[in-house]
């Protein structure tokens, strides 16, 4: 066995360190900076947006319940509008954006399709203008803990191995890496991920997004006739580097086969861009102080920090309890996005862009207020979120 002697310099100190630059991390960093904190965002890729840009999953799923009520507000809506600032790619709900037409159960939901490159650059500018320091190519590889607190986040980059002293940490890695490194309780997705291979093309029928291995449905939600058409009859946990590398190779081969097949009938057909990160949707999440389940639609939570819709079907609405964002075993660590504490069946609803933005804003706002999430004044947090445009409860159902 090789024993490596490591010397890790501490290069800076931040009030809030956000690990992961997907929609959850963007929202958390933005919220914390807007509340006056010194914030750094670590992103292992060289582009912001995570699966929503580098992963080519460029559909900003609904902010509404499908019955005419918007449920996700604040930064979730801000980023949706930012994503189509230069125009939408196909999905454009004029009934929501321009007030044209009605918003019934038969009308378009409040969702858009956007360009990944334009969004990534606009999001970067938004964060920089807000005072967030962005460190690209920064892979979080560990933490230094002091009892029930994280004192340092350790990253590896082109500059080598370095450490950053932190007051609070937002885990928006998607894989709950920081919680796992720090020894907080975590759970893995038992069902596993299907092979996916989304890519963009341009041909005689125009510029298009191709969703190979489109999506999956948790086992408990499946019904006869609704099975997913798989590219490969195999599941991937997404937490082992050899398996992830194999996943990517298989994904690339699926894209290549599809492109070659289409070019037989259309010589002008060319791939424009493909995913530059594995399209893994659910891997690991924190075991928080509460686990939100899919059977808790329309349930009121006194510690709600926002609401999300069900992207798969109209009508269900879920309030997000603050207790789902943290574990008392690591008091200055909070999660955002698909890392939060939910049941297996709820995971597929919580992993999507609006939910990442809702939980990210809540996590970033809380991180700006305290370095002990077990002792936060929830009413003060809720007041701050409401001031920033978040709606906490279903007021149209008679909730106060």
Tab-separated table of C-alpha atoms in Angstrom, residues 15-316:
chain	number	residue	atom	x	y	z
A	15	UNK	CA	-18.655	32.858	5.504
A	16	UNK	CA	-20.413	30.432	3.143
A	17	UNK	CA	-18.914	27.765	0.901
A	18	UNK	CA	-21.248	26.347	-1.735
A	19	UNK	CA	-20.101	23.053	-3.189
A	20	UNK	CA	-21.596	22.412	-6.617
A	21	UNK	CA	-22.610	24.907	-9.292
A	22	UNK	CA	-25.850	23.392	-10.549
A	23	UNK	CA	-29.170	25.178	-10.134
A	24	UNK	CA	-29.211	24.411	-6.406
A	25	UNK	CA	-25.711	25.774	-5.917
A	26	UNK	CA	-26.337	28.839	-8.070
A	27	UNK	CA	-29.452	29.651	-6.042
A	28	UNK	CA	-27.738	29.080	-2.696
A	29	UNK	CA	-24.699	31.203	-3.563
A	30	UNK	CA	-26.884	33.974	-4.934
A	31	UNK	CA	-29.112	34.025	-1.850
A	32	UNK	CA	-26.219	34.012	0.609
A	33	UNK	CA	-24.371	36.791	-1.248
A	34	UNK	CA	-27.505	38.921	-1.458
A	35	UNK	CA	-27.725	38.663	2.320
A	36	UNK	CA	-24.285	40.163	2.696
A	37	UNK	CA	-22.041	37.151	3.144
A	38	UNK	CA	-18.626	36.387	1.663
A	39	UNK	CA	-19.385	33.414	-0.575
A	40	UNK	CA	-17.326	31.025	-2.655
A	41	UNK	CA	-18.784	28.502	-5.072
A	42	UNK	CA	-16.725	25.411	-5.936
A	43	UNK	CA	-17.582	23.790	-9.269
A	44	UNK	CA	-15.716	20.766	-10.642
A	45	UNK	CA	-16.715	21.500	-14.249
A	46	UNK	CA	-15.782	24.642	-16.182
A	47	UNK	CA	-19.383	25.674	-16.681
A	48	UNK	CA	-22.233	26.441	-14.285
A	49	UNK	CA	-25.570	24.655	-14.391
A	50	UNK	CA	-24.694	21.020	-13.755
A	51	UNK	CA	-27.027	18.600	-15.485
A	52	UNK	CA	-29.017	21.599	-16.734
A	53	UNK	CA	-26.128	22.726	-18.960
A	54	UNK	CA	-23.179	20.311	-19.069
A	55	UNK	CA	-25.675	17.444	-18.869
A	56	UNK	CA	-27.897	18.849	-21.677
A	57	UNK	CA	-31.046	18.387	-19.552
A	58	UNK	CA	-32.315	21.783	-20.667
A	59	UNK	CA	-35.970	21.640	-19.675
A	60	UNK	CA	-36.922	23.960	-16.834
A	61	UNK	CA	-39.841	21.947	-15.464
A	62	UNK	CA	-43.042	23.542	-14.107
A	63	UNK	CA	-43.249	26.233	-11.469
A	64	UNK	CA	-47.020	25.637	-11.359
A	65	UNK	CA	-49.380	22.897	-10.241
A	66	UNK	CA	-50.964	22.450	-13.669
A	67	UNK	CA	-54.275	23.849	-12.436
A	68	UNK	CA	-53.433	27.509	-12.814
A	69	UNK	CA	-51.519	28.177	-9.585
A	70	UNK	CA	-47.847	29.095	-9.472
A	71	UNK	CA	-46.175	27.343	-6.530
A	72	UNK	CA	-42.434	28.041	-6.883
A	73	UNK	CA	-41.322	31.671	-6.701
A	74	UNK	CA	-38.279	33.740	-5.798
A	75	UNK	CA	-35.001	32.650	-7.355
A	76	UNK	CA	-36.738	29.667	-8.964
A	77	UNK	CA	-38.737	32.055	-11.151
A	78	UNK	CA	-35.820	34.458	-11.555
A	79	UNK	CA	-33.620	31.732	-13.036
A	80	UNK	CA	-36.405	30.468	-15.299
A	81	UNK	CA	-36.764	33.937	-16.780
A	82	UNK	CA	-32.987	34.286	-16.999
A	83	UNK	CA	-32.768	30.991	-18.914
A	84	UNK	CA	-34.894	32.385	-21.767
A	85	UNK	CA	-33.604	35.929	-21.640
A	86	UNK	CA	-32.349	35.545	-25.218
A	87	UNK	CA	-35.268	33.378	-26.353
A	88	UNK	CA	-36.660	29.929	-25.638
A	89	UNK	CA	-35.902	26.660	-27.392
A	90	UNK	CA	-39.397	25.463	-28.243
A	91	UNK	CA	-41.273	25.432	-24.942
A	92	UNK	CA	-42.656	28.895	-24.273
A	93	UNK	CA	-45.833	29.238	-22.141
A	94	UNK	CA	-47.255	32.548	-23.339
A	95	UNK	CA	-50.143	32.118	-20.890
A	96	UNK	CA	-47.668	32.456	-18.011
A	97	UNK	CA	-45.010	34.701	-19.457
A	98	UNK	CA	-47.148	37.105	-21.488
A	99	UNK	CA	-50.588	36.682	-19.945
A	100	UNK	CA	-52.038	35.356	-23.203
A	101	UNK	CA	-54.823	32.816	-22.767
A	102	UNK	CA	-55.895	30.793	-19.758
A	103	UNK	CA	-54.154	28.668	-17.150
A	104	UNK	CA	-56.436	25.693	-16.701
A	105	UNK	CA	-55.702	21.991	-16.440
A	106	UNK	CA	-55.810	21.867	-20.242
A	107	UNK	CA	-53.315	24.675	-20.847
A	108	UNK	CA	-49.535	24.868	-20.920
A	109	UNK	CA	-47.732	24.654	-17.612
A	110	UNK	CA	-45.174	27.245	-16.509
A	111	UNK	CA	-42.122	25.491	-17.984
A	112	UNK	CA	-39.573	26.359	-20.674
A	113	UNK	CA	-36.765	24.880	-22.721
A	114	UNK	CA	-33.608	26.981	-22.815
A	115	UNK	CA	-30.161	27.152	-24.384
A	116	UNK	CA	-27.492	25.704	-22.038
A	117	UNK	CA	-24.568	27.873	-23.157
A	118	UNK	CA	-26.445	31.154	-22.865
A	119	UNK	CA	-27.852	30.255	-19.466
A	120	UNK	CA	-24.439	29.219	-18.117
A	121	UNK	CA	-22.858	32.521	-19.143
A	122	UNK	CA	-25.764	34.602	-17.839
A	123	UNK	CA	-25.763	32.724	-14.519
A	124	UNK	CA	-22.025	33.239	-14.166
A	125	UNK	CA	-22.409	36.986	-14.696
A	126	UNK	CA	-25.302	37.110	-12.225
A	127	UNK	CA	-23.182	35.476	-9.519
A	128	UNK	CA	-20.113	37.583	-10.212
A	129	UNK	CA	-22.181	40.772	-10.166
A	130	UNK	CA	-23.578	39.652	-6.787
A	131	UNK	CA	-20.091	39.276	-5.345
A	132	UNK	CA	-19.770	35.481	-5.403
A	133	UNK	CA	-16.272	34.080	-5.950
A	134	UNK	CA	-16.381	31.176	-8.419
A	135	UNK	CA	-13.645	28.550	-8.462
A	136	UNK	CA	-13.918	26.295	-11.513
A	137	UNK	CA	-12.164	22.960	-11.851
A	138	UNK	CA	-12.433	22.613	-8.076
A	139	UNK	CA	-13.332	19.111	-6.968
A	140	UNK	CA	-14.304	18.826	-3.301
A	141	UNK	CA	-12.418	15.808	-1.984
A	142	UNK	CA	-12.823	16.052	1.750
A	143	UNK	CA	-13.610	18.030	4.867
A	144	UNK	CA	-11.928	18.796	8.149
A	145	UNK	CA	-14.362	18.525	11.032
A	146	UNK	CA	-14.315	19.697	14.617
A	147	UNK	CA	-16.898	17.699	16.508
A	148	UNK	CA	-20.281	18.337	14.897
A	149	UNK	CA	-19.030	21.104	12.618
A	150	UNK	CA	-17.120	21.396	9.341
A	151	UNK	CA	-14.156	23.724	9.781
A	152	UNK	CA	-12.585	23.355	6.320
A	153	UNK	CA	-13.527	22.174	2.842
A	154	UNK	CA	-10.667	20.496	0.983
A	155	UNK	CA	-10.541	20.759	-2.792
A	156	UNK	CA	-8.235	19.616	-5.553
A	157	UNK	CA	-7.680	21.682	-8.674
A	158	UNK	CA	-4.992	22.763	-11.123
A	159	UNK	CA	-3.374	24.482	-8.149
A	160	UNK	CA	-3.149	21.196	-6.257
A	161	UNK	CA	-4.761	20.320	-2.947
A	162	UNK	CA	-5.964	23.299	-0.918
A	163	UNK	CA	-8.271	23.963	2.008
A	164	UNK	CA	-10.742	26.732	2.716
A	165	UNK	CA	-11.857	27.686	6.202
A	166	UNK	CA	-15.648	28.012	6.374
A	167	UNK	CA	-18.397	29.105	8.732
A	168	UNK	CA	-21.164	27.259	6.895
A	169	UNK	CA	-21.286	24.843	3.975
A	170	UNK	CA	-24.007	24.219	1.393
A	171	UNK	CA	-23.814	20.751	-0.153
A	172	UNK	CA	-25.211	21.158	-3.663
A	173	UNK	CA	-22.964	18.507	-5.199
A	174	UNK	CA	-25.887	16.393	-6.382
A	175	UNK	CA	-24.227	13.334	-4.846
A	176	UNK	CA	-24.227	14.642	-1.263
A	177	UNK	CA	-20.435	14.350	-1.280
A	178	UNK	CA	-19.774	16.909	1.459
A	179	UNK	CA	-22.194	15.285	3.882
A	180	UNK	CA	-20.624	11.915	3.146
A	181	UNK	CA	-17.068	13.225	3.601
A	182	UNK	CA	-18.057	14.858	6.890
A	183	UNK	CA	-19.716	11.739	8.283
A	184	UNK	CA	-23.295	13.033	8.251
A	185	UNK	CA	-25.921	10.320	7.713
A	186	UNK	CA	-26.666	9.623	4.039
A	187	UNK	CA	-28.733	7.197	1.974
A	188	UNK	CA	-28.232	5.925	-1.570
A	189	UNK	CA	-30.841	5.564	-4.316
A	190	UNK	CA	-31.670	1.868	-4.297
A	191	UNK	CA	-33.257	1.577	-7.725
A	192	UNK	CA	-30.269	2.964	-9.609
A	193	UNK	CA	-30.078	5.128	-12.733
A	194	UNK	CA	-30.832	4.189	-16.308
A	195	UNK	CA	-28.453	4.954	-19.152
A	196	UNK	CA	-29.155	8.365	-20.688
A	197	UNK	CA	-27.644	10.042	-23.731
A	198	UNK	CA	-29.185	13.430	-24.459
A	199	UNK	CA	-27.658	15.543	-27.208
A	200	UNK	CA	-28.395	18.415	-29.598
A	201	UNK	CA	-28.418	18.113	-33.385
A	202	UNK	CA	-28.939	20.211	-36.465
A	203	UNK	CA	-30.272	18.796	-39.712
A	204	UNK	CA	-32.872	19.205	-42.406
A	205	UNK	CA	-35.580	19.289	-39.722
A	206	UNK	CA	-33.755	22.016	-37.793
A	207	UNK	CA	-32.033	22.329	-34.426
A	208	UNK	CA	-33.305	19.788	-31.892
A	209	UNK	CA	-32.782	18.266	-28.471
A	210	UNK	CA	-32.753	14.455	-28.497
A	211	UNK	CA	-33.646	12.782	-25.207
A	212	UNK	CA	-32.258	9.261	-25.476
A	213	UNK	CA	-33.035	7.415	-22.281
A	214	UNK	CA	-35.460	10.242	-21.576
A	215	UNK	CA	-36.376	9.686	-17.948
A	216	UNK	CA	-37.318	7.018	-15.496
A	217	UNK	CA	-40.132	6.402	-13.052
A	218	UNK	CA	-39.514	5.018	-9.540
A	219	UNK	CA	-40.631	1.411	-9.206
A	220	UNK	CA	-43.462	2.242	-6.826
A	221	UNK	CA	-44.972	4.672	-9.354
A	222	UNK	CA	-44.879	2.377	-12.379
A	223	UNK	CA	-48.074	1.194	-13.970
A	224	UNK	CA	-48.624	-1.319	-16.792
A	225	UNK	CA	-48.043	0.350	-20.141
A	226	UNK	CA	-45.851	3.125	-18.675
A	227	UNK	CA	-42.505	1.316	-18.656
A	228	UNK	CA	-39.478	3.335	-19.719
A	229	UNK	CA	-37.863	2.337	-23.015
A	230	UNK	CA	-34.317	1.596	-21.896
A	231	UNK	CA	-31.136	2.058	-23.908
A	232	UNK	CA	-29.596	-0.701	-21.813
A	233	UNK	CA	-31.143	-3.165	-19.396
A	234	UNK	CA	-28.897	-2.201	-16.520
A	235	UNK	CA	-28.825	0.195	-13.577
A	236	UNK	CA	-26.030	2.468	-12.365
A	237	UNK	CA	-25.494	3.658	-8.792
A	238	UNK	CA	-23.334	6.564	-9.950
A	239	UNK	CA	-20.973	6.645	-6.964
A	240	UNK	CA	-18.002	4.638	-8.255
A	241	UNK	CA	-15.593	6.259	-10.708
A	242	UNK	CA	-15.048	3.126	-12.801
A	243	UNK	CA	-18.798	2.632	-13.153
A	244	UNK	CA	-19.325	6.312	-13.968
A	245	UNK	CA	-16.651	6.124	-16.669
A	246	UNK	CA	-18.332	3.059	-18.141
A	247	UNK	CA	-21.679	4.882	-18.015
A	248	UNK	CA	-20.208	7.758	-20.021
A	249	UNK	CA	-18.629	5.461	-22.614
A	250	UNK	CA	-21.928	3.638	-23.096
A	251	UNK	CA	-23.735	6.971	-23.324
A	252	UNK	CA	-21.321	8.198	-26.007
A	253	UNK	CA	-21.778	4.989	-27.986
A	254	UNK	CA	-25.567	5.413	-27.833
A	255	UNK	CA	-25.265	8.962	-29.167
A	256	UNK	CA	-22.935	7.860	-31.956
A	257	UNK	CA	-25.266	5.052	-33.038
A	258	UNK	CA	-28.209	7.421	-33.096
A	259	UNK	CA	-26.336	10.046	-35.127
A	260	UNK	CA	-25.030	7.520	-37.663
A	261	UNK	CA	-28.510	6.049	-38.051
A	262	UNK	CA	-30.081	9.441	-38.682
A	263	UNK	CA	-27.365	10.510	-41.125
A	264	UNK	CA	-28.289	7.623	-43.423
A	265	UNK	CA	-31.509	9.438	-44.275
A	266	UNK	CA	-30.237	12.994	-43.764
A	267	UNK	CA	-26.631	13.739	-44.846
A	268	UNK	CA	-27.015	17.266	-43.414
A	269	UNK	CA	-27.677	15.853	-39.943
A	270	UNK	CA	-24.899	16.682	-37.461
A	271	UNK	CA	-24.557	16.527	-33.665
A	272	UNK	CA	-24.157	20.028	-32.245
A	273	UNK	CA	-23.215	19.189	-28.663
A	274	UNK	CA	-23.414	16.259	-26.273
A	275	UNK	CA	-23.342	15.954	-22.500
A	276	UNK	CA	-19.947	16.566	-20.934
A	277	UNK	CA	-20.929	15.019	-17.608
A	278	UNK	CA	-22.749	11.783	-16.740
A	279	UNK	CA	-26.532	12.127	-16.873
A	280	UNK	CA	-27.054	10.482	-13.486
A	281	UNK	CA	-30.160	11.748	-11.746
A	282	UNK	CA	-30.285	10.222	-8.261
A	283	UNK	CA	-27.338	8.869	-6.305
A	284	UNK	CA	-26.972	9.836	-2.648
A	285	UNK	CA	-28.832	12.201	-0.315
A	286	UNK	CA	-28.716	13.284	3.301
A	287	UNK	CA	-30.817	11.663	6.008
A	288	UNK	CA	-32.190	14.809	7.546
A	289	UNK	CA	-34.367	15.641	10.507
A	290	UNK	CA	-37.414	14.889	8.365
A	291	UNK	CA	-37.945	12.855	5.188
A	292	UNK	CA	-40.524	14.272	2.797
A	293	UNK	CA	-42.706	11.651	1.089
A	294	UNK	CA	-44.739	11.702	-2.094
A	295	UNK	CA	-47.910	11.006	-0.098
A	296	UNK	CA	-47.601	14.404	1.654
A	297	UNK	CA	-49.002	16.546	-1.132
A	298	UNK	CA	-50.919	19.592	0.199
A	299	UNK	CA	-49.660	18.939	3.718
A	300	UNK	CA	-48.924	22.100	5.648
A	301	UNK	CA	-45.541	22.316	7.374
A	302	UNK	CA	-44.927	25.033	9.931
A	303	UNK	CA	-41.259	25.132	8.886
A	304	UNK	CA	-41.976	25.365	5.149
A	305	UNK	CA	-39.296	27.183	3.146
A	306	UNK	CA	-41.053	27.057	-0.218
A	307	UNK	CA	-43.183	24.879	-2.455
A	308	UNK	CA	-42.650	22.587	-5.406
A	309	UNK	CA	-44.939	20.988	-7.976
A	310	UNK	CA	-45.107	17.468	-9.380
A	311	UNK	CA	-43.563	17.666	-12.857
A	312	UNK	CA	-44.996	14.286	-13.858
A	313	UNK	CA	-48.656	15.110	-13.256
A	314	UNK	CA	-50.924	18.038	-12.513
A	315	UNK	CA	-52.376	18.940	-9.096
A	316	UNK	CA	-49.953	17.741	-6.348
